[in-house]
mmCIF file of C-alpha atoms in Angstrom:
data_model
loop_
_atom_site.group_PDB
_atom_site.id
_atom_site.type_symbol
_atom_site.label_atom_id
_atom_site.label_comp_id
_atom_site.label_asym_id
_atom_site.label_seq_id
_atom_site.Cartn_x
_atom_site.Cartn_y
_atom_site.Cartn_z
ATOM 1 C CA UNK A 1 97.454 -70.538 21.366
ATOM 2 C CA UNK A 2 101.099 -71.969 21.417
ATOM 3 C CA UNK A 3 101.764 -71.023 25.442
ATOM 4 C CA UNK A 4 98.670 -72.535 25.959
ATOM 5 C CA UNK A 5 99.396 -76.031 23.841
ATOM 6 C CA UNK A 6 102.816 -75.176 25.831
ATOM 7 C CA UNK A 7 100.937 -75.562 28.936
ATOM 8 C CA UNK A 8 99.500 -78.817 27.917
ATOM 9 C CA UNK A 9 102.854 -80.173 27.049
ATOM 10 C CA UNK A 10 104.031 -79.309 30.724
ATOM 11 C CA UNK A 11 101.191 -80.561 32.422
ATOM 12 C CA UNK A 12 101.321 -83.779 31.081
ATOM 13 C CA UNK A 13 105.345 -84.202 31.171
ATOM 14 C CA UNK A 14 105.873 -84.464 35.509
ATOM 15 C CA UNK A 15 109.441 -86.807 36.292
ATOM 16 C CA UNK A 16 108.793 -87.364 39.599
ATOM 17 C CA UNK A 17 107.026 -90.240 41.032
ATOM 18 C CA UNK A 18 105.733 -91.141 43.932
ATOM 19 C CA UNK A 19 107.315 -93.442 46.113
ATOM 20 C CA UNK A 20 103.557 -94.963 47.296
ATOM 21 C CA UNK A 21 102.723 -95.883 43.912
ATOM 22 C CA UNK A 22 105.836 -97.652 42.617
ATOM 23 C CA UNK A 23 108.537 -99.674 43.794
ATOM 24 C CA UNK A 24 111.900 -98.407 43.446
ATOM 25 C CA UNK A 25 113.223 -101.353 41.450
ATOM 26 C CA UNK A 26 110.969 -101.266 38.862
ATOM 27 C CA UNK A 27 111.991 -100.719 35.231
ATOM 28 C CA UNK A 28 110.957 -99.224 32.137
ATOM 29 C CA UNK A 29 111.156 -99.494 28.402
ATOM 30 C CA UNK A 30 109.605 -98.452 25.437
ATOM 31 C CA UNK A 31 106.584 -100.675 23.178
ATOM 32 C CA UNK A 32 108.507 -102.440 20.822
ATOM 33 C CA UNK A 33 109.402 -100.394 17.977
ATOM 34 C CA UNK A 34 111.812 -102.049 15.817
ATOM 35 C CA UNK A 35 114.790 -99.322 16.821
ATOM 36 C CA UNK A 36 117.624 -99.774 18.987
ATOM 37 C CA UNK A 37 115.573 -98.024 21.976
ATOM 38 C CA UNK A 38 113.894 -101.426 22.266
ATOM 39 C CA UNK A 39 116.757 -102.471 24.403
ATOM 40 C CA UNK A 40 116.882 -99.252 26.372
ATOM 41 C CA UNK A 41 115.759 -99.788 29.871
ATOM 42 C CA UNK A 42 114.622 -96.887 32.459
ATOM 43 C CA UNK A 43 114.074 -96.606 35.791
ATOM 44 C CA UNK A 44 111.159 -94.512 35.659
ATOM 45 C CA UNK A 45 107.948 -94.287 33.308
ATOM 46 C CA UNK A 46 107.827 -91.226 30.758
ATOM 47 C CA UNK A 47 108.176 -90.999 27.019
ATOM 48 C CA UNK A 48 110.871 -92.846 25.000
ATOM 49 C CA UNK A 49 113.446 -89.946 23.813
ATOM 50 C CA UNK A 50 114.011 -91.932 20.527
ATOM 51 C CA UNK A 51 110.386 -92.830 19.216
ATOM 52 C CA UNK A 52 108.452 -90.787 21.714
ATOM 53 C CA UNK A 53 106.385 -93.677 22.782
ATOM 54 C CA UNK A 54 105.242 -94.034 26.595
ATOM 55 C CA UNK A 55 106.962 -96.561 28.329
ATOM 56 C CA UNK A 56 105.726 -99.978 30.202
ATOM 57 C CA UNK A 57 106.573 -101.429 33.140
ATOM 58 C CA UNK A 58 109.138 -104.130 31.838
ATOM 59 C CA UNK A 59 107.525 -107.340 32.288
ATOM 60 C CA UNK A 60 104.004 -106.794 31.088
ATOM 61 C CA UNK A 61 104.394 -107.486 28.249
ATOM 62 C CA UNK A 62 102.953 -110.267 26.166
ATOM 63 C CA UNK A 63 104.499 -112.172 23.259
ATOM 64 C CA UNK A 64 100.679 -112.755 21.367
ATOM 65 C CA UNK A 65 100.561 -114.489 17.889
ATOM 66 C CA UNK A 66 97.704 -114.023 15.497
ATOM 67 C CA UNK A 67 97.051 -116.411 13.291
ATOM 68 C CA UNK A 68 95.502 -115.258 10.506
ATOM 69 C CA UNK A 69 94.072 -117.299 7.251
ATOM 70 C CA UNK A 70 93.665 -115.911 3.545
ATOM 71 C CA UNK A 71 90.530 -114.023 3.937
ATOM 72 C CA UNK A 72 91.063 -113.044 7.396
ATOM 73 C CA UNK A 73 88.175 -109.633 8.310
ATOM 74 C CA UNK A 74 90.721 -106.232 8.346
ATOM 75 C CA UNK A 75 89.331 -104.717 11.422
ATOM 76 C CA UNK A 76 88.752 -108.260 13.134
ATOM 77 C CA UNK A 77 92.753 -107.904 13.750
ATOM 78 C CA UNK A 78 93.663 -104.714 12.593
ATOM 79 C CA UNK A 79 92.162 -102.963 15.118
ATOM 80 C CA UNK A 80 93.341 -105.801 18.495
ATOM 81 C CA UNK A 81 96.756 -105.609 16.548
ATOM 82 C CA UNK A 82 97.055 -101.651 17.364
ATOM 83 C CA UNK A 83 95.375 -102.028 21.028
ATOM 84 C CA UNK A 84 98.283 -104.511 21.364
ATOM 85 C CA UNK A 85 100.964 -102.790 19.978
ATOM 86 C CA UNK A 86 100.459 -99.312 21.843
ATOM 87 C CA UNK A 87 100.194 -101.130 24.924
ATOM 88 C CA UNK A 88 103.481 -102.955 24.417
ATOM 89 C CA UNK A 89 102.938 -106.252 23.506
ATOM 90 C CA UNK A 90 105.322 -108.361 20.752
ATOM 91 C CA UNK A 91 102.600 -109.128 18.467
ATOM 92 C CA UNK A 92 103.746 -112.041 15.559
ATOM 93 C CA UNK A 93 101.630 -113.193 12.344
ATOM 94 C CA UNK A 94 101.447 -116.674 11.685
ATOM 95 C CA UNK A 95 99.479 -118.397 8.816
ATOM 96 C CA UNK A 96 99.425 -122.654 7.486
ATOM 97 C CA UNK A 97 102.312 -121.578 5.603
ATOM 98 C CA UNK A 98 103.890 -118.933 4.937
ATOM 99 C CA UNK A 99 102.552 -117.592 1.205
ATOM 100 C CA UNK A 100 101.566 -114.056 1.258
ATOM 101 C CA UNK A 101 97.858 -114.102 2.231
ATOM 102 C CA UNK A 102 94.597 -111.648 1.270
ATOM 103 C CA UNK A 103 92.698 -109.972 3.818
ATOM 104 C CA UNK A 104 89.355 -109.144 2.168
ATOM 105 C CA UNK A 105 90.494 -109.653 -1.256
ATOM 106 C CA UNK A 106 92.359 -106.486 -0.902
ATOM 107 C CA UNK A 107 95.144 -106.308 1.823
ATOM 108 C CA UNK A 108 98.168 -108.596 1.227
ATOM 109 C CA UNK A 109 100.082 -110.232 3.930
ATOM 110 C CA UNK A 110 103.030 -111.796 4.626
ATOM 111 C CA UNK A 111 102.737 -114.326 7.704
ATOM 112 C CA UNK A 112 106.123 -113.535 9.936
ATOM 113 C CA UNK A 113 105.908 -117.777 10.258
ATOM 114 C CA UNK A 114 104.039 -120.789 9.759
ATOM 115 C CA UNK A 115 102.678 -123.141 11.953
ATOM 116 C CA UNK A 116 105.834 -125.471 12.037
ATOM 117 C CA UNK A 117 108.285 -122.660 12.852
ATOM 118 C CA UNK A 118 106.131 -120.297 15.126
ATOM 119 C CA UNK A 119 107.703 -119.566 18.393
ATOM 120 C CA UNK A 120 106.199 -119.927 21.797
ATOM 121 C CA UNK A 121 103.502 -116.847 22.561
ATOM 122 C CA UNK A 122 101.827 -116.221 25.635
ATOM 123 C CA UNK A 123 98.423 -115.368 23.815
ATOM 124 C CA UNK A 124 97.163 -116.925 21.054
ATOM 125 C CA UNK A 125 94.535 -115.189 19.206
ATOM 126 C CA UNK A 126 92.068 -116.551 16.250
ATOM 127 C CA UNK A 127 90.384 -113.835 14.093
ATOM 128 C CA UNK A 128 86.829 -113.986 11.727
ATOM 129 C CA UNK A 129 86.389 -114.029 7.879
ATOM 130 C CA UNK A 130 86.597 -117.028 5.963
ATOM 131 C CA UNK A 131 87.334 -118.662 9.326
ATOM 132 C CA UNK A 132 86.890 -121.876 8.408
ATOM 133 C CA UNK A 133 90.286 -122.444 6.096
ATOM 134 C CA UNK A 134 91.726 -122.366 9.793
ATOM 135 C CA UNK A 135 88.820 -124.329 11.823
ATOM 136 C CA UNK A 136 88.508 -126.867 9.338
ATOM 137 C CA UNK A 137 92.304 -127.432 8.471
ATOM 138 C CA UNK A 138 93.263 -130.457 10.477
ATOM 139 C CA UNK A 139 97.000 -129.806 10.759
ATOM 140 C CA UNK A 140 96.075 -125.768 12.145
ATOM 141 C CA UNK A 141 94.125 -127.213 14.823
ATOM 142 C CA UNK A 142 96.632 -130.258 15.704
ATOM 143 C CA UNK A 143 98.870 -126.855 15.858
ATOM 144 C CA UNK A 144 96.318 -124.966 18.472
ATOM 145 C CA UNK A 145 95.819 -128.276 20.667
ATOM 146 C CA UNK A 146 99.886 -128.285 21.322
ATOM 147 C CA UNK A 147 100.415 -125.356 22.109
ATOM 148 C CA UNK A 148 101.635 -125.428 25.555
ATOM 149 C CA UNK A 149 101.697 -122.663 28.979
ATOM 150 C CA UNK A 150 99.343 -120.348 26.765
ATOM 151 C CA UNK A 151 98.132 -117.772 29.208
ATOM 152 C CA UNK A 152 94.947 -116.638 27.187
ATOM 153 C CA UNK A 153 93.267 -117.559 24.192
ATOM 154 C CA UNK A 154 91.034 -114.664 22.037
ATOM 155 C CA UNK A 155 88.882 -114.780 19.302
ATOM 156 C CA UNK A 156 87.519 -112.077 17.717
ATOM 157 C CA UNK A 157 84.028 -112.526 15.343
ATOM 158 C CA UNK A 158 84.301 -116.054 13.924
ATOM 159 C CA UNK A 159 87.737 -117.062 15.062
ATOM 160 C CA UNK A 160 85.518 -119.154 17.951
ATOM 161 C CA UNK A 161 85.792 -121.310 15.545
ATOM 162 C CA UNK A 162 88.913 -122.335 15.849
ATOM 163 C CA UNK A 163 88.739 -122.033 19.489
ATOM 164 C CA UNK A 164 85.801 -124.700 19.452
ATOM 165 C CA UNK A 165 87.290 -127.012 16.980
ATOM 166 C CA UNK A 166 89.866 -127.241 19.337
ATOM 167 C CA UNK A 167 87.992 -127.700 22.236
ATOM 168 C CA UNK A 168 88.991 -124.650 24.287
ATOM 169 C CA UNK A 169 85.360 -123.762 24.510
ATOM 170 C CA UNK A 170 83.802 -126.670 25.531
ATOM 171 C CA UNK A 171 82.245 -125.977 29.357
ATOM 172 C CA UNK A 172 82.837 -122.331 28.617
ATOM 173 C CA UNK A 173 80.920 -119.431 27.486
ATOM 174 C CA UNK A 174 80.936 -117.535 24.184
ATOM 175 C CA UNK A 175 80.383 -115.193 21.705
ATOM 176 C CA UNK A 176 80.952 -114.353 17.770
ATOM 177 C CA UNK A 177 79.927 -112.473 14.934
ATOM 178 C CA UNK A 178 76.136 -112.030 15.123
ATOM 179 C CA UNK A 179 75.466 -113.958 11.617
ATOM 180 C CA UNK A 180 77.399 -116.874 12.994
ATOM 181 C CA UNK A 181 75.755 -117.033 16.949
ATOM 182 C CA UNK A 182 73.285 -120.214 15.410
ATOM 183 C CA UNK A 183 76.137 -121.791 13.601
ATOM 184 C CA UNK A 184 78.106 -122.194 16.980
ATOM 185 C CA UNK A 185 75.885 -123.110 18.853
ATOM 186 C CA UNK A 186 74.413 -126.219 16.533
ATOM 187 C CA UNK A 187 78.054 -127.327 15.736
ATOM 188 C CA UNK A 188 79.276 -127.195 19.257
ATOM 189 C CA UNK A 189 76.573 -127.818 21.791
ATOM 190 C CA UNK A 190 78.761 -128.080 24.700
ATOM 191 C CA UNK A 191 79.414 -123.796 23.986
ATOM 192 C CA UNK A 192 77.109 -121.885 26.010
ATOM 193 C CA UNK A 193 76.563 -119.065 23.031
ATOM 194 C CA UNK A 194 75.399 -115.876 24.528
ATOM 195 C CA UNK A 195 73.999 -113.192 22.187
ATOM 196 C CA UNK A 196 74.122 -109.409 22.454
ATOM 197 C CA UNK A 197 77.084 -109.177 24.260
ATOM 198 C CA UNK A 198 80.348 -107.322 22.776
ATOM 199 C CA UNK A 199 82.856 -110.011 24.617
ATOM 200 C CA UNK A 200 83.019 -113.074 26.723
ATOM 201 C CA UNK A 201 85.845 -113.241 29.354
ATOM 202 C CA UNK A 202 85.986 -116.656 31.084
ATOM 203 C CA UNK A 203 89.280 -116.140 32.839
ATOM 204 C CA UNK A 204 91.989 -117.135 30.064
ATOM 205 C CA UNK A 205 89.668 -117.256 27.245
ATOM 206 C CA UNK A 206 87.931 -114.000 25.881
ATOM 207 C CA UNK A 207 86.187 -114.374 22.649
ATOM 208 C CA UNK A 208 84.027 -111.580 21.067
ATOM 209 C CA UNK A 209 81.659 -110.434 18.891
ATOM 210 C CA UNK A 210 82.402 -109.063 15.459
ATOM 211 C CA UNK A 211 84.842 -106.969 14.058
ATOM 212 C CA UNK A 212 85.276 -104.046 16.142
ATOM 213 C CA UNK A 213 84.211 -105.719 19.152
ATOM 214 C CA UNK A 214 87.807 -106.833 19.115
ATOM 215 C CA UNK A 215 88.887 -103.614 19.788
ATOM 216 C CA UNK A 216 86.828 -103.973 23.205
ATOM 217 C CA UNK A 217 87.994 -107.510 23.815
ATOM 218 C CA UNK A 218 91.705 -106.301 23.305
ATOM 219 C CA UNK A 219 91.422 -103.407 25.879
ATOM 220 C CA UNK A 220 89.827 -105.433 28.469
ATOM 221 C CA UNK A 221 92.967 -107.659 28.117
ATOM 222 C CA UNK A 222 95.261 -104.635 28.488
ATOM 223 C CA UNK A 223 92.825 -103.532 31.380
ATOM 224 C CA UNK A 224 93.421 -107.273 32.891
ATOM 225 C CA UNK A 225 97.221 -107.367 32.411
ATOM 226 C CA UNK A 226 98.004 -103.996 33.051
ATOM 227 C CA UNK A 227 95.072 -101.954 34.629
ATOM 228 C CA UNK A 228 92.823 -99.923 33.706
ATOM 229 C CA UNK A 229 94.583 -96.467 33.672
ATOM 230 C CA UNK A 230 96.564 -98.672 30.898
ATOM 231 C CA UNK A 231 93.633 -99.325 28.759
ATOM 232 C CA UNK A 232 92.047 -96.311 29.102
ATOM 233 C CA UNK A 233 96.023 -94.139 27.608
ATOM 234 C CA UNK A 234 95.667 -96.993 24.892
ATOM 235 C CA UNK A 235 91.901 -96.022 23.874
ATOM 236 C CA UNK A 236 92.890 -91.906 24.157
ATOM 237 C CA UNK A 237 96.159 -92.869 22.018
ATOM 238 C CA UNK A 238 93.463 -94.151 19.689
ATOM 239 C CA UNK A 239 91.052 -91.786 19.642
ATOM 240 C CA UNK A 240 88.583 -94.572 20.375
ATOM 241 C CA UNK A 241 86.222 -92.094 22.419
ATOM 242 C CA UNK A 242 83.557 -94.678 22.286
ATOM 243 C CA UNK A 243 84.810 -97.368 24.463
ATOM 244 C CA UNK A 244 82.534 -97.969 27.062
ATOM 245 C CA UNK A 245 84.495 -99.839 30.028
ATOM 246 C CA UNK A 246 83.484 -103.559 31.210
ATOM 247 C CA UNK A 247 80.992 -103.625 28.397
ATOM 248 C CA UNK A 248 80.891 -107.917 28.414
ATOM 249 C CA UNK A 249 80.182 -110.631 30.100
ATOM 250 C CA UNK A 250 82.841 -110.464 32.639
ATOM 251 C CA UNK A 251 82.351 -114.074 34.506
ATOM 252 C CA UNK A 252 86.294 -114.381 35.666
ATOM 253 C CA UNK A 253 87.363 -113.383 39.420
ATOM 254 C CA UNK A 254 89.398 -110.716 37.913
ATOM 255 C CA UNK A 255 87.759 -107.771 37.160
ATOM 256 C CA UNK A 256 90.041 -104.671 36.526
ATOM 257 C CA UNK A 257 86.661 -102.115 36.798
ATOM 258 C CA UNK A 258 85.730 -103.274 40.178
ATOM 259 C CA UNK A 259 87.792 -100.682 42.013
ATOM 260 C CA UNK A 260 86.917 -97.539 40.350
ATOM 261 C CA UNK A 261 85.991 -94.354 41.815
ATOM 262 C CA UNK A 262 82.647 -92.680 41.609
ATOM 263 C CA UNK A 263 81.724 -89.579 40.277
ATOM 264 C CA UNK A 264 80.887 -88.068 43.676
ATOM 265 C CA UNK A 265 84.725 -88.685 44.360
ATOM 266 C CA UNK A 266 85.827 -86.699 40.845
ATOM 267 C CA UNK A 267 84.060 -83.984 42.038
ATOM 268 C CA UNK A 268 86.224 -83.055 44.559
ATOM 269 C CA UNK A 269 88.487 -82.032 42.102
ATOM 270 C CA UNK A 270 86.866 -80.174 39.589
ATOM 271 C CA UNK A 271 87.610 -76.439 39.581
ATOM 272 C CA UNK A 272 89.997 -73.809 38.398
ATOM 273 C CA UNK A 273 93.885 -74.247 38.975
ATOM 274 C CA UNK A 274 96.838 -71.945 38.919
ATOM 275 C CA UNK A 275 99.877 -72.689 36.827
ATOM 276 C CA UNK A 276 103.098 -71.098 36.214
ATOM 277 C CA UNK A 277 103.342 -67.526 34.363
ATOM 278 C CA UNK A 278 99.899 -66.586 35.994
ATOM 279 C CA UNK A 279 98.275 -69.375 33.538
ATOM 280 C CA UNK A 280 95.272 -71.308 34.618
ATOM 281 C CA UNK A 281 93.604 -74.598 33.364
ATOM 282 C CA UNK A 282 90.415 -76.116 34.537
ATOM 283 C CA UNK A 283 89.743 -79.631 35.641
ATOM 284 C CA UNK A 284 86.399 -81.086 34.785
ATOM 285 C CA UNK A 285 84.820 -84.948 35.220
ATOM 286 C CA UNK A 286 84.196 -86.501 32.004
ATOM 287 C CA UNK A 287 81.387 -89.327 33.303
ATOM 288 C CA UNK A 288 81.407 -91.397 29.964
ATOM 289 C CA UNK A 289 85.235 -92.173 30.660
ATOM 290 C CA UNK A 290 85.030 -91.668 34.404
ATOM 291 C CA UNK A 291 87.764 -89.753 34.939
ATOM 292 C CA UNK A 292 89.407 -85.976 35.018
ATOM 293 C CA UNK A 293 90.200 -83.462 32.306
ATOM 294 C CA UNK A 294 92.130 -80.618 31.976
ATOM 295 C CA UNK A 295 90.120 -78.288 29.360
ATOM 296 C CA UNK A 296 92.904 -76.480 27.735
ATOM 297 C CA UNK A 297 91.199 -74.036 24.474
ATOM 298 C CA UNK A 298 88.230 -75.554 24.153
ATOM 299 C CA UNK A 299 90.674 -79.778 23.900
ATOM 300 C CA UNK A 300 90.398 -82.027 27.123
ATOM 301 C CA UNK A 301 93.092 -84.810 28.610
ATOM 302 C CA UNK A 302 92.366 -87.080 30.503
ATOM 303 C CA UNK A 303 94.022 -87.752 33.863
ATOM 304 C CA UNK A 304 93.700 -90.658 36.177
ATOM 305 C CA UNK A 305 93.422 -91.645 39.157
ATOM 306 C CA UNK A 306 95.822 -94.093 40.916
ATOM 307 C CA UNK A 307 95.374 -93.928 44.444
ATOM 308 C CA UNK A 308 94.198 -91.872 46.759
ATOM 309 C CA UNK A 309 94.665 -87.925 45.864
ATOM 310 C CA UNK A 310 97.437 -88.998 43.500
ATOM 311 C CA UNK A 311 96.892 -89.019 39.658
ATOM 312 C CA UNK A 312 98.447 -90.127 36.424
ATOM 313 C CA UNK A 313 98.518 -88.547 32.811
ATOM 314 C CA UNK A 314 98.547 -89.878 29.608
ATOM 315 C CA UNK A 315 102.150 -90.761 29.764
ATOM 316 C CA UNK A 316 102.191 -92.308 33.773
ATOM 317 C CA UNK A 317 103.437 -89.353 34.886
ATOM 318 C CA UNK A 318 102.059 -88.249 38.342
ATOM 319 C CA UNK A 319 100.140 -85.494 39.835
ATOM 320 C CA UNK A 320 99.659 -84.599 43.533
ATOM 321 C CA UNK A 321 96.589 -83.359 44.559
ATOM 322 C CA UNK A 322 96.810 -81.239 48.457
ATOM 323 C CA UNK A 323 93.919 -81.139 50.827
ATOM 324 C CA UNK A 324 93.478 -79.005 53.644
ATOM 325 C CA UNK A 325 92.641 -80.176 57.345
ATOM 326 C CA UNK A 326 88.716 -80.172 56.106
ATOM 327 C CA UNK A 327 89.700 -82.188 53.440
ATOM 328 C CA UNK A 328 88.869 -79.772 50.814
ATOM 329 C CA UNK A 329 91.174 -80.300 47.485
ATOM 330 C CA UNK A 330 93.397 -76.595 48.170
ATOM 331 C CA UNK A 331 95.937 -77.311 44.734
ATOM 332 C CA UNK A 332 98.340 -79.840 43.860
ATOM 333 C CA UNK A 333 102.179 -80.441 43.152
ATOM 334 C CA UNK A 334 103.837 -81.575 39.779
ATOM 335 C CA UNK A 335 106.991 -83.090 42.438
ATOM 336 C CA UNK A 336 106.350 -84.782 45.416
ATOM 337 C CA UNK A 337 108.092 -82.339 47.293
ATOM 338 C CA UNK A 338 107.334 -79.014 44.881
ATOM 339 C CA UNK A 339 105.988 -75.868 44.254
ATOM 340 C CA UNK A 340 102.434 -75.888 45.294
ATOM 341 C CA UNK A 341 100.268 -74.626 42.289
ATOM 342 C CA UNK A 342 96.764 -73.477 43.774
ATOM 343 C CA UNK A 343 93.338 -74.347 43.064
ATOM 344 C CA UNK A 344 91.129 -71.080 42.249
ATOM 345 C CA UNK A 345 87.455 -71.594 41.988
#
């Protein structure tokens, strides 16, 4: 069992990258972690040797504040907060002021700042439960309406609110919390309210439906800002087997599932490989997430597809698939320029 978790470890830990898929001046570092490896830069993506996360292409990532009010839903920003975090954004709390808060009666937080000391983010994002201490609250929406160069405002569950009472809505379309659809649309009739979907993306303003739907709406930001092989390591990191790609309203130009491969392409692929010390793993095409495993004792991981016959793992490292002159898939290559491992059945 350990040579074949071994096996695992190796197949998922290539160096070498191709040259077609990345330009040579493009850095690397770590999610933000707290630890002096935050400042580390590299000039390749792998896994940070000091916290062991996978590193980002520097420059993708966002600076996103959540505001959050006493009585704020756990989940409604819980759940966006660790999308956000894995993916490597700098995610700050800021509240009205900044006394120690309850989420649900039962979680206490402390607001990293207040509304007059917050610094500049590049998303702002609004959350649900007891909403209206932040929609209703004058000075918090005064705050909002200032806010200047914001690249995209989110809302998860109620936290429209606050998006509406500031007028981001208006002309737009929207969702929220199921209980609350009426209440938005009779308060603010210039929101088009759409019901039963699990988000809204207008461009720069995605709002969603309750709770976990924010866990959707915050991957198909990471799948906006970063691609979709990004979202879908973030939802494996999580364990959030569930996801169910573009499942919203997507009424923006950009949409990061446009380009993706069919299953008749996958199958190509599928099939028995060799591996070193006269191992073998199989590949198989997992439809729900549309891309390939590697079924190692009975445990798959995913890997994904970049471009052409060139794939990614879980930590951006590369895999090169070889084809022979009939274009039949004949093995593949851990190094551009390796050993050729073959493919069996």
């Amino acid at each position: 069992m350990k040579q074949l978790a071994r096996l695992v470890i190796c197949f998922i830990s290539v160096t070498t990258m191709a040259q077609s898929t990345k330009e040579s001046n493009t850095e690397y570092i770590c999610p933000p972690c707290n630890s002096e490896c935050d400042n580390v830069t590299h000039d390749a993506p792998g896994v940070c040797e000091h916290c062991n996360m996978p590193l980002i292409q520097k420059g993708t990532s966002k600076t996103i504040a959540f505001y959050l009010q006493d009585g704020v839903e756990v989940l409604d920003f819980a759940g966006p907060m660790e999308v956000f975090s894995y993916a490597g954004y700098r995610v700050f709390t800021v509240s009205a002021t900044k006394d120690p808060i309850k989420s649900q009666g039962i979680l206490t937080v402390v607001p990293d700042y207040s509304i007059k000391d917050a610094p500049k983010a590049d998303i702002l994002a609004f959350f649900g439960g007891n909403s209206q201490a932040a929609s209703q609250n004058e000075e918090v929406i005064a705050w909002v309406k200032k806010q200047e160069d914001i690249e995209y405002h989110f809302s998860v569950c109620t936290g429209a609110f606050v998006l509406a009472e500031a007028g981001i809505l208006n002309g737009k379309v929207a969702t929220t919390f199921h209980n609350a659809l009426s209440d938005l649309e009779t308060n603010y009739p210039e929101v088009d309210v759409r019901k039963n979907v699990r988000y809204v993306d207008n461009g720069e303003v995605i709002t969603t439906a309750g709770i976990s739907a924010g866990i959707d709406g915050a991957l198909h930001i990471v799948a906006k800002l970063q691609g979709i092989n990004a979202a879908k390591r973030t939802a494996y990191y999580m364990e959030y087997d569930n996801w169910n790609m573009g499942n919203g309203l997507l009424l923006s130009e950009s949409n990061p599932y446009a380009n993706t491969k069919q299953e008749g392409f996958f199958q190509d692929f599928e099939g028995v490989y060799q591996y070193k010390n006269d191992t073998t793993f199989k590949l198989r095409y997992n439809k729900h997430q549309g891309n390939l495993e590697v079924e190692i004792d009975h445990l798959f991981y995913p890997i994904y597809h970049e471009n052409d016959d060139v794939f990614s793992d879980v930590d951006s490292e590369y895999v090169y698939f070889l084809r022979n002159a009939s274009g039949a898939i004949t093995g593949y290559r851990l190094e551009q320029n390796g050993k050729t491992f073959d493919k069996l059945d």
